């Protein structure tokens, strides 16, 4: 179903889809470098320049240890670069306080990791509601409706009041996607989102991400080592030893 | 429910057994502190009440706090006067009628005049020196509780008997005299009179029982050769705690030294202060130990929930949010412990208060004196919450500083 409607439709339904920012890139990196300090400094990524546009489905690929995840965390403001800067909606972030970067993550960036990282004590719906409650813009009932809506869209309507440990791995990962979408951020950052799933569940999660781009106009940046999957995304960034390189021949 | 609180609650509930132990630590700390404070302050109040009851609250005596300068010094503007001999001035409170009238207009209490001096009692070849006070019996009973301490005879019998003498039972024992015996009383002036023992008292204060006695004011004035004189004005106040202020005012007004009961027992008051410091130190130590329990459990939770911390940060929680979650956990334990501890403290106080003891001395202390005050509960709870706050804050600060990237990498 995703293949049929590739070139992103303009029917954005997220409120993040505002027209003024439409022109420029959503996320931009300039000379991004991250070096872990220590006796022997380790360079994670070096001199990365890139732009992520609205409605793009971008893969970050590369061998193990090439800095894929590090780049994603830098783009997601979870880590701070040693030099260079990340711009979100055209605004530089390197001077932001920790608190301000956290607020930006809360409203404009959604994370999905290889492991679901759901809070085990909360039900599925409550997990999805946590970012909403943190943002605090909706009433409790509205948040619950929103969460149930998101979960239903991802085929989890029957599981909203279960605990995460009552779900399968694929279901949990879909809950994690719903949680990332909770505050309707324009960008979803996924770190090996299918890395711990079987092929059927992987396919499901991939379809969901594809759908987010095609139908909701989200930008999705996904780290993956699955070249098949990367081939089905809109654009591929290939990293070797922390630098952007030409992607290997497609269709491997 | 606020998000921070609901996350904190799940963490504490997830480690229920450990949390309960920490809560119990605080509960016991607060409970024992409260019971101890009630007992300490109760005994202190009881002690002061006994003490204050037995003595006048303010006593005006016929000396001055600062001796007046020699007349020569004031007249000649002299720096130093050599060889001046002190005036042989008449002792006693001058113009007692005017003095009493001056005080009576505003004094919140009652007063009684007396003449006090040293006398030696002699009976059957034995001598006992006592402090003999001449009183107006009816007036004296208004400022003293001696009527309750009478073992034989009645204090008011003095009024009808100019040759009557009432002494402590210790004095009587030392003399070998008993009720109805006539003893020779000689004063420092040299006068001797024979007085009949018409009453004995036992206050429980050895000093009073072994070395004091009472007679009628008139008899004392004759004995001490001080006709119509008094040298002591004893005041009993409606509010004992006002004694210091009133003593100062009386002193300013009359020029005579007025001693409050606190001043008269300064050493004792210091002991009580030291006692309170010791008590609050022990209470503080108990609650500090309870704080260690809280520190341990919150640290454990931080360690256990580091992945949750990382994910919350990635979702957009600020460092201060994370800090608040774990601080809340410490305070939750402290709060529940304080509430339960207050209940325990009250129960303990009631139990202690219902115990009765057989005490051999004759001042009967049949049950423990307890003093109930909301201040004890406030102090204990405030201290518990403070120590819980500190114990929660330290691991909370560590949690807030955790780097989410390190944790996510570690988990992957």
Short mmCIF file of C-alpha atoms in Angstrom, two decimals, chain B residues 13-266:
data_model
loop_
_atom_site.label_atom_id
_atom_site.label_comp_id
_atom_site.label_asym_id
_atom_site.label_seq_id
_atom_site.Cartn_x
_atom_site.Cartn_y
_atom_site.Cartn_z
CA UNK B 13 5.04 0.82 44.91
CA UNK B 14 7.35 -1.32 42.76
CA UNK B 15 9.70 -1.67 45.71
CA UNK B 16 6.99 -2.07 48.26
CA UNK B 17 8.79 -4.08 50.89
CA UNK B 18 11.82 -1.78 50.96
CA UNK B 19 9.56 1.27 50.93
CA UNK B 20 7.58 -0.05 53.87
CA UNK B 21 10.78 -0.58 55.82
CA UNK B 22 11.88 3.00 55.09
CA UNK B 23 8.48 4.33 56.07
CA UNK B 24 8.69 2.33 59.29
CA UNK B 25 12.08 3.86 60.00
CA UNK B 26 10.62 7.34 59.73
CA UNK B 27 7.51 6.29 61.66
CA UNK B 28 9.52 4.98 64.59
CA UNK B 29 11.78 8.00 64.52
CA UNK B 30 8.93 10.48 64.53
CA UNK B 31 6.86 8.44 67.00
CA UNK B 32 9.60 8.09 69.58
CA UNK B 33 10.66 11.69 69.15
CA UNK B 34 7.15 12.86 69.90
CA UNK B 35 6.70 10.59 72.90
CA UNK B 36 10.10 11.56 74.22
CA UNK B 37 9.41 15.25 73.76
CA UNK B 38 6.07 14.88 75.56
CA UNK B 39 7.75 13.11 78.44
CA UNK B 40 10.70 15.50 78.67
CA UNK B 41 8.60 18.61 78.50
CA UNK B 42 5.98 17.05 80.77
CA UNK B 43 8.50 16.33 83.47
CA UNK B 44 9.96 19.79 83.00
CA UNK B 45 6.56 21.41 83.44
CA UNK B 46 5.83 19.21 86.42
CA UNK B 47 9.16 20.10 87.94
CA UNK B 48 8.70 23.82 87.40
CA UNK B 49 5.15 23.67 88.71
CA UNK B 50 6.34 22.04 91.92
CA UNK B 51 9.16 24.48 92.22
CA UNK B 52 7.18 27.58 91.40
CA UNK B 53 4.32 26.55 93.63
CA UNK B 54 6.58 26.38 96.64
CA UNK B 55 8.13 29.82 96.24
CA UNK B 56 6.82 33.31 95.55
CA UNK B 57 6.86 34.19 91.87
CA UNK B 58 8.42 37.54 92.54
CA UNK B 59 10.09 38.54 95.76
CA UNK B 60 10.84 42.16 96.61
CA UNK B 61 13.59 42.43 99.23
CA UNK B 62 15.04 45.41 101.01
CA UNK B 63 18.29 45.68 99.11
CA UNK B 64 19.16 47.38 95.90
CA UNK B 65 20.67 45.79 92.84
CA UNK B 66 23.39 48.45 92.66
CA UNK B 67 24.40 49.91 96.01
CA UNK B 68 23.87 53.70 96.04
CA UNK B 69 27.06 55.79 95.70
CA UNK B 70 28.36 57.33 98.94
CA UNK B 71 26.80 60.75 99.49
CA UNK B 72 30.22 62.41 99.40
CA UNK B 73 30.77 61.18 95.86
CA UNK B 74 27.62 62.83 94.56
CA UNK B 75 28.06 66.02 96.51
CA UNK B 76 31.66 66.76 95.61
CA UNK B 77 31.77 65.18 92.19
CA UNK B 78 34.56 63.00 93.54
CA UNK B 79 36.20 60.27 91.56
CA UNK B 80 37.10 58.17 94.56
CA UNK B 81 36.24 58.50 98.21
CA UNK B 82 38.67 57.02 100.69
CA UNK B 83 37.82 56.13 104.24
CA UNK B 84 34.08 56.60 103.93
CA UNK B 85 32.13 54.49 106.38
CA UNK B 86 28.81 53.07 105.21
CA UNK B 87 25.71 54.64 106.71
CA UNK B 88 24.20 52.57 109.43
CA UNK B 89 20.89 52.95 107.71
CA UNK B 90 17.75 51.26 108.84
CA UNK B 91 17.06 48.15 106.86
CA UNK B 92 13.63 47.20 105.66
CA UNK B 93 11.19 48.22 102.94
CA UNK B 94 10.36 51.83 103.67
CA UNK B 95 6.82 53.01 103.86
CA UNK B 96 5.26 49.61 103.17
CA UNK B 97 1.72 51.01 103.00
CA UNK B 98 2.59 53.36 100.16
CA UNK B 99 4.63 50.64 98.44
CA UNK B 100 1.72 48.22 98.48
CA UNK B 101 -0.69 50.84 97.24
CA UNK B 102 1.68 51.66 94.38
CA UNK B 103 1.80 48.04 93.23
CA UNK B 104 -1.77 47.05 93.98
CA UNK B 105 -3.13 49.30 91.22
CA UNK B 106 -1.69 47.23 88.36
CA UNK B 107 -0.17 44.03 89.68
CA UNK B 108 -1.86 40.95 88.17
CA UNK B 109 -1.64 38.84 91.28
CA UNK B 110 -1.59 38.93 95.07
CA UNK B 111 1.06 40.01 97.54
CA UNK B 112 1.94 39.53 101.18
CA UNK B 113 4.44 41.35 103.38
CA UNK B 114 6.72 39.59 105.81
CA UNK B 115 9.74 40.11 108.03
CA UNK B 116 12.45 37.54 107.69
CA UNK B 117 15.50 36.97 109.82
CA UNK B 118 17.83 34.39 111.28
CA UNK B 119 16.92 32.76 114.57
CA UNK B 120 18.18 29.89 116.66
CA UNK B 121 15.71 27.45 118.20
CA UNK B 122 16.75 25.79 121.40
CA UNK B 123 15.01 22.77 122.94
CA UNK B 124 16.35 20.28 125.42
CA UNK B 125 19.94 21.38 124.90
CA UNK B 126 19.81 21.22 121.10
CA UNK B 127 20.27 24.24 118.83
CA UNK B 128 18.92 24.56 115.30
CA UNK B 129 19.40 27.71 113.24
CA UNK B 130 16.49 28.54 110.99
CA UNK B 131 15.25 31.28 108.75
CA UNK B 132 12.26 32.61 110.62
CA UNK B 133 9.57 34.51 108.78
CA UNK B 134 6.94 36.64 110.46
CA UNK B 135 3.76 36.67 108.41
CA UNK B 136 0.15 37.72 108.40
CA UNK B 137 -1.23 34.14 108.22
CA UNK B 138 -4.33 34.90 106.14
CA UNK B 139 -2.41 37.03 103.64
CA UNK B 140 0.41 34.51 103.44
CA UNK B 141 -1.89 31.69 102.50
CA UNK B 142 -2.91 33.68 99.43
CA UNK B 143 0.63 33.60 98.06
CA UNK B 144 1.76 30.21 99.28
CA UNK B 145 0.63 26.62 99.15
CA UNK B 146 1.98 25.82 102.58
CA UNK B 147 -1.52 25.02 103.86
CA UNK B 148 -1.45 21.88 101.68
CA UNK B 149 1.81 20.76 103.23
CA UNK B 150 0.70 20.95 106.86
CA UNK B 151 1.27 17.64 108.67
CA UNK B 152 0.00 18.76 112.03
CA UNK B 153 -1.96 21.78 113.17
CA UNK B 154 -3.30 24.48 110.88
CA UNK B 155 -1.45 27.42 109.43
CA UNK B 156 -4.29 29.76 110.32
CA UNK B 157 -3.93 28.87 114.00
CA UNK B 158 -1.05 31.34 114.01
CA UNK B 159 -3.48 34.24 113.71
CA UNK B 160 -4.99 33.50 117.11
CA UNK B 161 -1.73 32.71 118.81
CA UNK B 162 0.94 35.42 119.15
CA UNK B 163 3.28 32.89 120.76
CA UNK B 164 2.76 30.28 118.14
CA UNK B 165 5.46 28.79 115.95
CA UNK B 166 5.15 26.61 112.87
CA UNK B 167 8.25 24.76 111.71
CA UNK B 168 9.31 22.17 109.16
CA UNK B 169 9.17 18.59 110.32
CA UNK B 170 12.92 18.31 109.73
CA UNK B 171 13.54 21.11 112.20
CA UNK B 172 11.31 19.39 114.75
CA UNK B 173 13.14 16.10 114.26
CA UNK B 174 16.52 17.74 114.76
CA UNK B 175 15.29 19.46 117.92
CA UNK B 176 13.50 16.42 119.19
CA UNK B 177 10.48 18.64 119.70
CA UNK B 178 6.94 17.78 118.71
CA UNK B 179 3.58 19.48 118.48
CA UNK B 180 2.72 21.35 121.68
CA UNK B 181 6.29 21.69 122.92
CA UNK B 182 7.62 25.12 123.82
CA UNK B 183 10.99 26.09 122.34
CA UNK B 184 13.27 29.05 123.09
CA UNK B 185 13.78 31.30 120.07
CA UNK B 186 16.72 33.69 120.09
CA UNK B 187 17.30 36.26 117.39
CA UNK B 188 20.51 37.95 116.31
CA UNK B 189 19.39 41.05 118.17
CA UNK B 190 19.76 39.11 121.38
CA UNK B 191 16.05 38.96 122.20
CA UNK B 192 14.74 35.60 123.34
CA UNK B 193 11.14 34.46 123.37
CA UNK B 194 9.54 31.19 124.20
CA UNK B 195 7.19 30.04 121.43
CA UNK B 196 4.93 27.02 121.29
CA UNK B 197 5.07 24.64 118.30
CA UNK B 198 1.50 24.67 116.99
CA UNK B 199 2.09 23.25 113.51
CA UNK B 200 4.45 21.15 111.42
CA UNK B 201 4.80 21.08 107.66
CA UNK B 202 6.50 18.89 105.09
CA UNK B 203 6.98 20.46 101.65
CA UNK B 204 9.27 17.78 100.27
CA UNK B 205 11.99 20.36 99.73
CA UNK B 206 14.65 19.51 102.32
CA UNK B 207 15.97 23.03 102.44
CA UNK B 208 12.58 24.28 103.57
CA UNK B 209 11.70 21.42 105.89
CA UNK B 210 15.02 21.43 107.74
CA UNK B 211 15.68 25.12 108.17
CA UNK B 212 12.59 27.33 108.08
CA UNK B 213 9.81 28.35 110.37
CA UNK B 214 6.92 30.80 110.60
CA UNK B 215 5.50 32.99 113.30
CA UNK B 216 3.18 36.00 113.45
CA UNK B 217 4.52 39.25 111.97
CA UNK B 218 4.13 41.08 115.28
CA UNK B 219 6.14 38.47 117.18
CA UNK B 220 8.87 38.53 114.57
CA UNK B 221 9.05 42.33 114.72
CA UNK B 222 9.50 42.16 118.48
CA UNK B 223 12.02 39.36 118.24
CA UNK B 224 14.12 41.12 115.62
CA UNK B 225 13.62 44.52 117.38
CA UNK B 226 12.18 46.01 114.19
CA UNK B 227 8.79 47.38 115.21
CA UNK B 228 6.41 47.89 112.29
CA UNK B 229 9.07 46.95 109.78
CA UNK B 230 8.90 44.49 106.93
CA UNK B 231 11.74 43.45 104.68
CA UNK B 232 10.09 41.23 102.12
CA UNK B 233 7.14 41.50 99.83
CA UNK B 234 6.18 38.19 98.24
CA UNK B 235 4.09 38.26 95.09
CA UNK B 236 2.12 35.44 93.54
CA UNK B 237 1.16 36.08 89.94
CA UNK B 238 -1.79 34.88 87.93
CA UNK B 239 0.60 34.03 85.10
CA UNK B 240 3.92 32.59 86.27
CA UNK B 241 5.56 33.22 82.92
CA UNK B 242 5.14 36.97 83.30
CA UNK B 243 7.38 36.94 86.35
CA UNK B 244 10.51 38.29 84.65
CA UNK B 245 8.75 41.28 83.11
CA UNK B 246 6.83 42.10 86.25
CA UNK B 247 9.91 41.80 88.45
CA UNK B 248 11.70 44.26 86.20
CA UNK B 249 8.79 46.68 86.35
CA UNK B 250 8.52 46.45 90.13
CA UNK B 251 12.22 47.07 90.41
CA UNK B 252 12.06 50.15 88.19
CA UNK B 253 9.15 51.50 90.16
CA UNK B 254 10.35 50.93 93.69
CA UNK B 255 14.11 50.84 93.42
CA UNK B 256 14.19 47.67 95.51
CA UNK B 257 15.54 44.43 94.22
CA UNK B 258 12.72 42.28 92.83
CA UNK B 259 13.71 38.71 92.06
CA UNK B 260 11.63 36.57 89.71
CA UNK B 261 11.49 32.83 90.29
CA UNK B 262 13.47 32.31 87.09
CA UNK B 263 16.28 34.51 88.38
CA UNK B 264 16.22 32.80 91.73
CA UNK B 265 16.65 29.44 90.02
CA UNK B 266 18.89 30.39 87.14
#
